Amino acid sequence: MTFHTRMAPKPTRRRVRRSDTRRAIYVTLAFTLAIASAISLMGGVFLASYYTDHGAPIAAVNGEKISKDAVKDRANLNVARYERELADYQTLRNQGKITTTEYSAFENTINTSENQSTIFSDALTQLVDEAEVNQYAAQNNIVITDQQVDAQIQTDSTLPDMRDVNIISVPPQATPPAVAPTASDISDALTHAQAYIKEIQGGKTWADVSTEVNAAYPGSSNASSTNGALGLVGKDGLAVDPDFADAIFALKKSGDITAPFRGSDGTFRFATVTNIVAQYVDNAFQSTIASTSNADLYRAFARANATKKAVQSAIEAKYVSGPTLQRRVHEIAIAAGYGAAGGGDEVKLRILVFAPAHSETNATNVPSTDPAWTDAKNRADAAVATLRADPSKFATMAADTTVNDDQFFSTTSGAVPWIPADLFNAQTSGGSTGLGMPAVAAAVFADGVAVNTILDPIPEAAAGYVVVQFQGRRPAPDQRIANAQFMINSGTDFATEAMAISEASDASSGGDMGWVSPYMLTTTQQQVIFATPVGRISPVVSGNGFFIFQVVDEQTRVADPDQQAKLKKVVFPSWLSELQANGLVWKDAAALSAMAPATPS
């Protein structure tokens, strides 16, 4: 059989057109897919960028995330609130209810709050704190009603009653050789405070009495330049005991004076007000905030504040007015002092400075042969003669700037607090600035100097001739508390040792600080007290001073009124600090820093 090869048919025009069409479709599809991929990639980049800028968490509180947008929204809300508050102060200024100076002080405070370098970090801190409180409220079934939120908005809309407050302080003074005031010293301080009030009521000016008290009680915060003035403050801005704050804001008119109140630090204080600014309600506050920020965001902010108040009420009901496990405690307390631990003995003195040409700061530039040094020596010799004849004149001479050339201790009647030798150097071992009086240090740390001795004038090249009244020498704070612990362990009665060396206001009662309940003291003090068996003595506790505690009794009881007044002031802040310390908080510090605008070069 013969086979013949079939010739392939020639392509027709139709087949050519079909192939071209298919190729065009493939190209179009490929191009379309490329475009789609590019768009998808761009979209992904955009979404990733948007998420990074807005949705990515910048912090988390116990697993609850806080976004960048939330921080930005809160910062914007804060600015709106600050600006409206400033407008309210402007209204009070325009109405003549506050002075331009007082308005400027409020303005400066608000401008600080609006600082662009901190406004985002401040906003994040608010959100973190609110998250912790809100979580606690949810876990403890604390529910906030719309009525409570409305009440909080009304509070936000109101500038509270403000007053110009002046306070005079009269601290009980220990009668040597005691280092802490006795019951008699405390009674004398109250009597003196009452006498000062009578002087004012008899026509003597507040400024004159304040200066008089400052001379009699150096370091009593009655600086003659301010007359104890705190300026225009609201009740919440007063850093005084609650009962004293209540009394100040109960005064009916300018010039009225409170009775003397003994503070938790043992000092007697009385106050007057020179101006009363009634509360101001801004009826447009909420609507203005809503128009400049966001109504829903502001209401959420108000709800958070209302929640915090409700939580505070619950905590105070539990730890202030409710029954708690408490311990009756005695204490020996010694202040930390001005030197470093182990810095050696301390001395206390009063000084006058007689500088060449009456300029202490320029003394080093005056040659020792200059007659100004001779004049300074003559004035110092005359002062020594006067003071040895009548030491009671020291305070008056120290306050008289025509006599005393010292510009620092003149406001404390020349009184220098208990300090170690290191602080007499020009620069202390810790690198801080000292008194620059090494010759004075050599004189007052010499053996055998009797208490209340008026020393001969001491030449100091950096100051002039220094006249000193030596008032005593004692071991450093850490050594004194160690000595007390040794004496107690050796059999000395705790109350006897407390009356001898404790610097607490309860020293006159043997260190009896009453009942200690949760959150009354620092965390460290609290832990040590409740870890010490009843009837035993604690180890030394350090921190903001040095302490030894004697635990006398333990009961579950309701705090007495005086104890409740103290607790009301400290319980919630202490509880809140503990809540915040125990929270699991994460913050993206780099992202937060990047939110702040760049510093201009």
Coordinates of C-alpha atoms in Angstrom, one line a residue:
M1 CA 0.0 0.0 0.0
T2 CA 1.3 3.4 -0.9
F3 CA 0.9 6.3 1.6
H4 CA 0.7 9.9 0.5
T5 CA 1.6 12.7 2.8
R6 CA -1.3 15.2 3.4
M7 CA -0.3 18.7 2.9
A8 CA -1.2 21.1 5.9
P9 CA -3.9 23.5 4.9
K10 CA -3.0 27.1 4.5
P11 CA -4.2 29.3 7.4
T12 CA -7.2 31.3 6.7
R13 CA -7.8 34.9 7.6
R14 CA -10.3 33.7 10.2
R15 CA -7.8 31.7 12.1
V16 CA -5.3 34.6 12.1
R17 CA -7.9 37.0 13.5
R18 CA -8.8 34.4 16.2
S19 CA -5.2 34.1 17.3
D20 CA -4.7 37.9 17.4
T21 CA -7.9 38.3 19.5
R22 CA -6.7 35.7 22.0
R23 CA -3.4 37.4 22.3
A24 CA -5.0 40.7 23.0
I25 CA -7.2 39.2 25.6
Y26 CA -4.2 37.7 27.4
V27 CA -2.3 41.0 27.3
T28 CA -5.3 42.8 28.6
L29 CA -5.8 40.3 31.4
A30 CA -2.1 40.5 32.3
F31 CA -2.2 44.3 32.3
T32 CA -5.4 44.3 34.3
L33 CA -3.9 41.9 36.8
A34 CA -0.8 44.1 37.1
I35 CA -2.8 47.2 37.7
A36 CA -5.0 45.3 40.2
S37 CA -1.8 44.0 42.0
A38 CA -0.4 47.6 42.0
I39 CA -3.6 49.0 43.4
S40 CA -3.8 46.2 45.9
L41 CA -0.3 46.9 47.0
M42 CA -0.9 50.6 47.2
G43 CA -4.1 49.9 49.2
G44 CA -2.2 47.6 51.5
V45 CA 0.5 50.2 52.1
F46 CA -2.2 52.9 52.6
L47 CA -4.1 50.6 55.0
A48 CA -0.9 49.7 56.9
S49 CA 0.0 53.4 57.1
Y50 CA -3.4 54.4 58.2
Y51 CA -3.4 51.6 60.9
T52 CA 0.0 52.7 62.0
D53 CA -1.1 56.4 62.3
H54 CA -4.5 55.8 63.7
G55 CA -5.6 52.3 64.7
A56 CA -2.3 50.8 66.1
P57 CA -2.3 50.7 69.9
I58 CA 0.0 53.1 71.6
A59 CA -0.7 51.6 75.1
A60 CA -2.5 48.8 76.8
V61 CA -4.0 48.6 80.3
N62 CA -4.5 45.1 81.6
G63 CA -5.1 44.0 78.0
E64 CA -7.4 46.9 77.0
K65 CA -5.8 48.8 74.1
I66 CA -5.6 52.6 73.6
S67 CA -5.1 53.8 70.1
K68 CA -3.3 56.9 68.8
D69 CA -6.6 58.4 67.7
A70 CA -7.9 58.1 71.2
V71 CA -4.9 60.0 72.5
K72 CA -5.3 62.7 69.8
D73 CA -9.0 63.0 70.5
R74 CA -8.3 63.4 74.2
A75 CA -5.6 66.0 73.6
N76 CA -8.0 68.0 71.4
L77 CA -10.7 67.7 74.1
N78 CA -8.3 68.9 76.7
V79 CA -7.4 72.0 74.7
A80 CA -11.1 72.8 74.2
R81 CA -11.7 72.5 77.9
Y82 CA -8.6 74.6 78.8
E83 CA -9.6 77.3 76.4
R84 CA -13.1 77.5 77.8
E85 CA -11.8 77.6 81.3
L86 CA -9.5 80.5 80.4
A87 CA -12.5 82.3 78.9
D88 CA -14.3 81.9 82.2
Y89 CA -11.4 83.5 84.0
Q90 CA -11.4 86.3 81.5
T91 CA -15.0 86.9 82.4
L92 CA -14.2 87.1 86.1
R93 CA -11.3 89.5 85.3
N94 CA -13.5 91.7 83.2
Q95 CA -16.1 91.7 86.0
G96 CA -13.5 92.9 88.4
K97 CA -13.8 89.8 90.6
I98 CA -10.2 88.7 90.1
T99 CA -7.1 90.9 89.4
T100 CA -5.1 91.0 86.2
T101 CA -2.2 89.4 88.1
E102 CA -4.5 86.6 89.3
Y103 CA -5.8 86.1 85.8
S104 CA -2.2 85.9 84.5
A105 CA -1.4 83.2 87.0
F106 CA -4.3 81.1 85.8
E107 CA -3.4 81.8 82.2
N108 CA 0.2 80.6 82.8
T109 CA -1.1 77.4 84.4
I110 CA -3.3 76.7 81.4
N111 CA -0.6 77.5 78.9
T112 CA 1.6 75.0 80.6
S113 CA -1.2 72.4 80.3
E114 CA -1.4 73.1 76.6
N115 CA 2.3 72.7 76.0
Q116 CA 2.6 70.7 72.7
S117 CA 5.6 68.8 74.0
T118 CA 3.6 67.2 76.8
I119 CA -0.1 67.4 75.8
F120 CA -0.1 64.0 74.2
S121 CA 1.7 62.3 77.0
D122 CA -0.7 64.0 79.5
A123 CA -3.7 62.8 77.4
L124 CA -2.3 59.2 77.4
T125 CA -1.7 59.3 81.2
Q126 CA -5.4 60.4 81.7
L127 CA -6.6 57.5 79.5
V128 CA -4.5 55.0 81.2
D129 CA -5.6 56.1 84.7
E130 CA -9.3 56.2 83.5
A131 CA -9.0 52.7 82.1
E132 CA -7.7 51.3 85.4
V133 CA -10.5 53.0 87.4
N134 CA -13.2 52.0 84.9
Q135 CA -12.0 48.4 85.0
Y136 CA -12.1 48.4 88.8
A137 CA -15.6 49.8 88.7
A138 CA -16.8 47.2 86.3
Q139 CA -15.3 44.4 88.4
N140 CA -17.0 45.7 91.5
N141 CA -20.4 46.5 90.0
I142 CA -20.1 50.3 90.3
V143 CA -22.5 51.6 87.7
I144 CA -22.8 55.3 86.7
T145 CA -26.1 56.7 85.7
D146 CA -26.8 59.4 83.2
Q147 CA -27.8 61.7 86.1
Q148 CA -24.4 61.3 87.6
V149 CA -22.8 62.2 84.3
D150 CA -25.0 65.3 84.0
A151 CA -24.0 66.3 87.6
Q152 CA -20.3 65.9 86.6
I153 CA -20.8 68.1 83.6
Q154 CA -22.4 70.7 85.8
T155 CA -19.3 70.5 88.0
D156 CA -17.0 70.9 85.0
S157 CA -19.1 74.0 84.0
T158 CA -18.5 75.6 87.4
L159 CA -15.5 77.5 88.7
P160 CA -15.6 76.9 92.5
D161 CA -15.6 79.4 95.3
M162 CA -12.1 80.8 95.5
R163 CA -10.5 82.9 98.2
D164 CA -7.3 84.9 98.9
V165 CA -6.0 83.0 101.9
N166 CA -3.4 84.1 104.5
I167 CA -2.2 81.7 107.1
I168 CA -0.1 82.2 110.2
S169 CA 1.7 79.1 111.7
V170 CA 2.7 78.7 115.3
P171 CA 4.7 75.5 115.9
P172 CA 5.2 74.2 119.4
Q173 CA 8.8 74.8 120.4
A174 CA 10.7 72.2 122.4
T175 CA 12.2 73.5 125.6
P176 CA 15.8 72.4 125.9
P177 CA 17.1 69.9 126.7
A178 CA 14.0 68.2 125.1
V179 CA 14.2 67.8 121.3
A180 CA 10.4 67.5 120.9
P181 CA 7.7 69.7 122.4
T182 CA 6.2 68.7 125.7
A183 CA 2.5 69.0 126.6
S184 CA 3.3 72.3 128.2
D185 CA 5.1 73.5 125.0
I186 CA 2.0 72.6 123.0
S187 CA -0.3 74.4 125.4
D188 CA 2.0 77.5 125.2
A189 CA 1.9 77.4 121.3
L190 CA -1.9 77.4 121.4
T191 CA -1.9 80.3 123.9
H192 CA 0.5 82.3 121.7
A193 CA -1.7 81.6 118.6
Q194 CA -4.8 82.9 120.4
A195 CA -2.8 86.0 121.6
Y196 CA -1.7 86.8 118.0
I197 CA -5.3 86.6 116.8
K198 CA -6.3 89.1 119.6
E199 CA -3.5 91.4 118.4
I200 CA -5.0 91.5 114.9
Q201 CA -8.5 91.9 116.2
G202 CA -7.2 94.8 118.3
G203 CA -6.0 96.6 115.2
K204 CA -2.5 95.3 114.4
T205 CA -2.0 94.5 110.8
W206 CA -1.8 90.9 109.5
A207 CA 1.6 91.7 108.0
D208 CA 3.0 93.0 111.2
V209 CA 1.8 90.0 113.2
S210 CA 3.1 87.6 110.5
T211 CA 6.5 89.3 110.8
E212 CA 6.4 89.1 114.6
V213 CA 5.6 85.4 114.5
N214 CA 8.3 84.7 111.9
A215 CA 10.8 86.3 114.2
A216 CA 9.6 84.3 117.2
Y217 CA 9.3 81.0 115.3
P218 CA 12.0 80.8 112.6
G219 CA 11.1 78.5 109.8
S220 CA 7.4 78.6 110.6
S221 CA 6.4 79.5 107.0
N222 CA 5.4 83.1 107.9
A223 CA 7.9 84.7 105.5
S224 CA 7.5 88.5 106.0
S225 CA 7.7 89.0 102.2
T226 CA 4.4 87.1 101.7
N227 CA 2.8 87.3 105.2
G228 CA 1.8 83.7 104.8
A229 CA -0.2 84.5 101.7
L230 CA -1.3 81.6 99.5
G231 CA -2.9 83.7 96.9
L232 CA -6.3 83.0 95.3
V233 CA -7.1 79.3 95.8
G234 CA -10.0 76.9 95.8
K235 CA -10.8 74.6 98.6
D236 CA -9.3 71.6 96.8
G237 CA -6.1 73.6 96.3
L238 CA -5.4 74.1 100.0
A239 CA -2.7 71.7 101.2
V240 CA -4.0 71.8 104.8
D241 CA -5.9 69.5 107.0
P242 CA -9.6 69.0 106.0
D243 CA -11.1 70.6 109.1
F244 CA -8.9 73.7 108.7
A245 CA -9.9 74.0 105.0
D246 CA -13.5 73.7 106.0
A247 CA -13.1 76.5 108.5
I248 CA -11.4 78.8 106.0
F249 CA -14.2 78.3 103.4
A250 CA -16.8 78.9 106.1
L251 CA -15.6 82.4 106.8
K252 CA -18.4 84.8 105.8
K253 CA -16.4 87.9 104.7
S254 CA -13.0 89.4 104.1
G255 CA -11.1 90.0 107.3
D256 CA -12.7 87.2 109.3
I257 CA -10.3 85.0 111.1
T258 CA -10.5 81.3 111.9
A259 CA -9.8 79.8 115.4
P260 CA -6.4 78.1 115.7
F261 CA -6.4 74.6 114.4
R262 CA -3.7 72.1 115.3
G263 CA -2.6 70.2 112.1
S264 CA -1.6 66.6 111.8
D265 CA 2.1 67.9 111.9
G266 CA 1.4 69.4 115.4
T267 CA 1.6 73.1 114.3
F268 CA -1.2 75.5 115.2
R269 CA -2.5 77.6 112.3
F270 CA -5.1 80.3 111.8
A271 CA -6.2 82.0 108.7
T272 CA -8.0 85.0 107.2
V273 CA -9.3 85.7 103.7
T274 CA -8.9 89.1 102.0
N275 CA -11.1 88.4 99.0
I276 CA -14.0 86.0 98.3
V277 CA -14.8 85.1 94.7
A278 CA -18.1 83.3 94.5
Q279 CA -18.5 80.3 92.3
Y280 CA -19.1 81.0 88.6
V281 CA -21.3 78.8 86.4
D282 CA -20.6 78.8 82.7
N283 CA -24.0 77.8 81.2
A284 CA -22.4 77.5 77.7
F285 CA -19.6 75.3 78.8
Q286 CA -21.0 72.0 77.4
S287 CA -22.2 73.4 74.1
T288 CA -18.9 75.2 73.5
I289 CA -16.9 72.0 74.2
A290 CA -19.2 70.1 71.9
S291 CA -18.7 72.6 69.1
T292 CA -14.9 72.8 69.4
S293 CA -14.3 69.1 70.1
N294 CA -16.9 66.4 70.2
A295 CA -20.0 66.0 72.3
D296 CA -19.7 62.2 72.6
L297 CA -16.1 62.4 73.6
Y298 CA -16.7 65.0 76.2
R299 CA -19.6 63.0 77.7
A300 CA -17.3 60.0 77.9
F301 CA -14.7 62.1 79.6
A302 CA -17.4 63.3 82.1
R303 CA -18.5 59.7 82.7
A304 CA -14.9 58.7 83.5
N305 CA -14.7 61.5 86.1
A306 CA -18.0 60.5 87.5
T307 CA -16.8 56.9 87.7
K308 CA -13.7 58.0 89.6
K309 CA -15.8 59.9 92.1
A310 CA -18.1 56.8 92.6
V311 CA -15.0 54.6 93.1
Q312 CA -13.6 57.1 95.6
S313 CA -16.9 57.1 97.5
A314 CA -16.8 53.3 97.6
I315 CA -13.2 53.2 98.8
E316 CA -13.8 55.8 101.5
A317 CA -16.9 54.0 102.6
K318 CA -14.7 50.9 103.1
Y319 CA -11.5 52.3 104.6
V320 CA -12.6 55.6 106.2
S321 CA -16.1 55.1 107.6
G322 CA -16.2 51.3 107.5
P323 CA -14.7 48.8 110.0
T324 CA -11.2 47.8 109.2
L325 CA -8.4 45.8 110.9
Q326 CA -6.4 48.4 112.8
R327 CA -3.4 48.5 115.1
R328 CA -2.7 50.8 118.0
V329 CA 0.9 52.0 117.5
H330 CA 3.5 54.1 119.3
E331 CA 6.3 55.7 117.3
I332 CA 9.7 57.2 117.5
A333 CA 10.3 59.4 114.4
I334 CA 13.4 61.3 113.4
A335 CA 13.5 63.5 110.3
A336 CA 16.0 62.5 107.5
G337 CA 17.9 65.8 108.0
Y338 CA 19.9 67.7 105.4
G339 CA 23.0 65.5 105.2
A340 CA 23.8 62.1 103.8
A341 CA 23.4 59.0 106.0
G342 CA 26.5 58.6 108.0
G343 CA 27.5 62.2 107.5
G344 CA 28.5 62.8 111.2
D345 CA 27.2 65.0 113.9
E346 CA 24.9 68.0 113.3
V347 CA 25.0 71.4 114.8
K348 CA 22.3 74.1 115.1
L349 CA 23.1 77.8 115.2
R350 CA 22.0 81.4 114.5
I351 CA 24.2 83.7 112.4
L352 CA 24.7 87.3 111.5
V353 CA 26.9 88.4 108.6
F354 CA 28.9 91.7 108.6
A355 CA 30.2 91.9 105.0
P356 CA 32.7 94.5 103.7
A357 CA 30.8 97.3 102.1
H358 CA 27.6 95.5 103.2
S359 CA 27.8 93.1 100.2
E360 CA 28.2 89.4 101.2
T361 CA 28.2 88.3 97.5
N362 CA 31.1 90.7 96.7
A363 CA 33.2 89.9 99.7
T364 CA 35.8 87.8 97.8
N365 CA 36.5 90.8 95.5
V366 CA 37.4 93.1 98.3
P367 CA 41.1 93.0 99.3
S368 CA 41.8 92.1 102.9
T369 CA 43.6 95.4 103.3
D370 CA 40.5 97.4 102.3
P371 CA 39.0 99.5 105.1
A372 CA 35.7 97.9 104.4
W373 CA 36.9 94.8 106.2
T374 CA 37.9 96.9 109.2
D375 CA 34.4 98.4 109.2
A376 CA 32.8 95.0 109.0
K377 CA 34.9 93.7 111.9
N378 CA 34.0 96.8 114.1
R379 CA 30.3 96.2 113.4
A380 CA 30.6 92.5 114.2
D381 CA 32.4 93.3 117.5
A382 CA 29.6 95.7 118.4
A383 CA 27.0 93.1 117.7
V384 CA 28.8 90.5 119.8
A385 CA 28.8 92.9 122.7
T386 CA 25.1 93.7 122.3
L387 CA 24.1 90.0 122.1
R388 CA 26.2 88.9 125.0
A389 CA 24.4 91.5 127.1
D390 CA 21.0 90.5 125.7
P391 CA 20.8 87.3 123.5
S392 CA 17.1 87.9 123.0
K393 CA 18.0 90.6 120.5
F394 CA 19.4 88.1 118.0
A395 CA 16.1 87.6 116.1
T396 CA 15.5 91.3 115.7
M397 CA 19.0 92.1 114.6
A398 CA 18.9 89.2 112.1
A399 CA 15.8 90.5 110.5
D400 CA 17.1 94.1 110.3
T401 CA 18.8 94.4 106.9
T402 CA 20.6 97.6 107.9
V403 CA 22.4 95.5 110.6
N404 CA 22.6 92.0 109.1
D405 CA 24.2 91.6 105.6
D406 CA 23.1 88.0 105.2
Q407 CA 20.3 87.7 102.6
F408 CA 19.4 84.0 103.2
F409 CA 18.9 83.3 106.9
S410 CA 17.7 86.8 107.7
T411 CA 14.2 85.6 106.9
T412 CA 14.4 83.0 109.6
S413 CA 15.7 85.3 112.3
G414 CA 19.2 84.1 111.5
A415 CA 18.4 80.5 112.3
V416 CA 20.3 77.7 110.5
P417 CA 18.7 74.3 110.9
W418 CA 20.5 71.2 112.2
I419 CA 23.2 70.5 109.5
P420 CA 26.4 68.4 109.3
A421 CA 29.9 69.7 108.8
D422 CA 29.7 68.9 105.0
L423 CA 27.1 71.6 104.4
F424 CA 29.5 74.3 105.6
N425 CA 31.8 73.6 102.6
A426 CA 31.4 75.7 99.4
Q427 CA 30.5 72.4 97.7
T428 CA 29.2 69.3 99.5
S429 CA 30.5 65.8 98.9
G430 CA 27.3 65.2 96.9
G431 CA 28.1 68.1 94.5
S432 CA 25.5 70.6 95.8
T433 CA 26.2 74.1 96.9
G434 CA 27.0 74.5 100.6
L435 CA 27.2 77.6 102.9
G436 CA 30.9 78.2 102.0
M437 CA 31.8 78.8 105.7
P438 CA 34.5 76.4 106.6
A439 CA 35.9 78.6 109.4
V440 CA 32.5 78.7 111.0
A441 CA 32.3 74.9 110.9
A442 CA 35.7 74.6 112.6
A443 CA 34.5 76.9 115.4
V444 CA 31.1 75.3 116.0
F445 CA 32.4 71.7 115.8
A446 CA 35.1 72.4 118.3
D447 CA 34.9 70.4 121.5
G448 CA 33.4 72.1 124.6
V449 CA 31.3 74.8 123.0
A450 CA 28.5 75.5 125.4
V451 CA 24.9 75.8 124.2
N452 CA 23.8 79.4 123.6
T453 CA 27.3 80.8 123.5
I454 CA 27.8 83.9 121.4
L455 CA 31.2 83.3 119.6
D456 CA 33.7 85.9 118.7
P457 CA 33.4 87.2 115.1
I458 CA 34.6 84.5 112.6
P459 CA 36.2 85.8 109.4
E460 CA 35.0 84.1 106.2
A461 CA 36.7 85.3 103.0
A462 CA 33.6 84.5 101.0
A463 CA 31.1 86.4 103.2
G464 CA 32.6 88.7 105.8
Y465 CA 32.7 88.5 109.6
V466 CA 30.1 85.9 110.9
V467 CA 28.6 86.2 114.4
V468 CA 27.3 82.9 115.7
Q469 CA 25.1 81.8 118.5
F470 CA 25.8 78.1 119.1
Q471 CA 22.6 76.3 119.9
G472 CA 23.6 72.6 120.1
R473 CA 25.3 69.5 118.7
R474 CA 23.8 66.1 118.2
P475 CA 24.4 62.8 116.3
A476 CA 23.2 62.4 112.7
P477 CA 19.6 61.1 112.3
D478 CA 20.6 57.6 111.4
Q479 CA 22.8 57.4 114.4
R480 CA 20.1 58.8 116.7
I481 CA 17.5 56.2 115.6
A482 CA 20.2 53.4 116.0
N483 CA 20.9 54.7 119.5
A484 CA 17.2 54.7 120.3
Q485 CA 16.8 51.1 119.1
F486 CA 19.8 50.1 121.2
M487 CA 18.3 51.8 124.3
I488 CA 14.9 50.1 123.9
N489 CA 16.5 46.7 123.3
S490 CA 18.5 47.3 126.5
G491 CA 15.4 47.8 128.5
T492 CA 14.5 51.5 128.2
D493 CA 10.7 52.1 128.2
F494 CA 9.6 52.9 124.6
A495 CA 7.5 56.0 125.7
T496 CA 10.4 57.4 127.8
E497 CA 12.7 57.1 124.8
A498 CA 10.1 58.7 122.5
M499 CA 9.6 61.7 124.8
A500 CA 13.4 62.1 124.9
I501 CA 14.3 61.9 121.2
S502 CA 11.3 61.6 118.9
E503 CA 10.6 64.6 116.6
A504 CA 7.0 63.6 115.9
S505 CA 4.2 65.8 117.1
D506 CA 3.1 62.9 119.4
A507 CA 6.4 62.7 121.3
S508 CA 4.9 64.4 124.3
S509 CA 2.5 61.5 124.7
G510 CA 5.2 58.9 124.5
G511 CA 4.9 58.6 120.7
D512 CA 1.2 57.4 120.9
M513 CA 0.1 57.9 117.3
G514 CA -3.3 56.2 117.9
W515 CA -4.9 53.6 115.7
V516 CA -3.3 52.9 112.3
S517 CA -5.6 51.6 109.6
P518 CA -5.0 50.7 105.9
Y519 CA -3.6 53.5 103.7
M520 CA -2.9 55.9 106.6
L521 CA 0.9 55.7 106.3
T522 CA 3.4 54.9 103.5
T523 CA 3.3 51.4 102.1
T524 CA 6.6 50.5 103.7
Q525 CA 5.5 51.7 107.1
Q526 CA 2.2 50.0 106.8
Q527 CA 3.8 46.7 105.9
V528 CA 6.3 46.8 108.8
I529 CA 3.6 47.7 111.3
F530 CA 1.2 44.9 110.3
A531 CA 4.1 42.4 110.1
T532 CA 5.3 43.2 113.7
P533 CA 3.7 40.9 116.3
V534 CA 1.4 42.7 118.8
G535 CA 3.4 43.8 121.8
R536 CA 6.7 43.9 119.9
I537 CA 9.0 46.5 118.5
S538 CA 9.6 46.9 114.7
P539 CA 13.0 47.2 113.1
V540 CA 14.1 50.6 111.9
V541 CA 12.1 51.9 108.9
S542 CA 13.6 54.4 106.6
G543 CA 12.3 56.5 103.7
N544 CA 11.0 60.0 104.4
G545 CA 12.9 59.8 107.8
F546 CA 13.7 57.1 110.3
F547 CA 11.0 55.3 112.4
I548 CA 10.6 52.7 115.1
F549 CA 7.1 51.4 115.9
Q550 CA 5.7 49.6 118.9
V551 CA 2.6 47.7 118.2
V552 CA 0.3 47.8 121.3
D553 CA -3.0 46.3 120.2
E554 CA -5.0 45.1 117.2
Q555 CA -8.8 45.4 116.6
T556 CA -11.3 45.4 113.9
R557 CA -13.0 48.8 114.4
V558 CA -14.5 51.9 112.9
A559 CA -12.1 54.9 112.9
D560 CA -12.9 57.7 115.3
P561 CA -13.7 61.2 114.0
D562 CA -10.1 62.5 114.2
Q563 CA -8.8 59.5 112.5
Q564 CA -11.5 59.7 109.8
A565 CA -10.4 63.3 109.1
K566 CA -6.9 62.2 108.5
L567 CA -8.0 59.2 106.4
K568 CA -10.3 61.3 104.2
K569 CA -7.2 63.2 103.1
V570 CA -4.9 60.2 102.3
V571 CA -6.9 57.0 101.7
F572 CA -8.1 57.5 98.1
P573 CA -4.8 58.9 96.7
S574 CA -2.9 56.1 98.4
W575 CA -5.3 53.4 97.2
L576 CA -5.2 54.8 93.6
S577 CA -1.4 54.8 93.6
E578 CA -1.5 51.2 94.7
L579 CA -4.0 50.3 91.9
Q580 CA -1.8 52.0 89.3
A581 CA 1.4 50.3 90.6
N582 CA -0.2 46.9 90.3
G583 CA -1.7 47.4 86.8
L584 CA -0.2 45.8 83.7
V585 CA 0.5 48.9 81.6
W586 CA 2.4 48.9 78.4
K587 CA 3.2 52.1 76.5
D588 CA 4.9 52.6 73.1
A589 CA 7.3 55.4 74.2
A590 CA 8.8 55.9 70.8
A591 CA 5.4 56.3 69.1
L592 CA 4.2 58.7 71.8
S593 CA 7.4 60.8 71.4
A594 CA 6.8 60.9 67.6
M595 CA 3.4 62.4 68.1
A596 CA 4.8 65.6 69.6
P597 CA 5.9 68.2 67.1
A598 CA 9.5 68.6 66.3
T599 CA 11.4 71.2 68.3
P600 CA 12.3 74.2 66.1
S601 CA 16.0 74.4 65.4

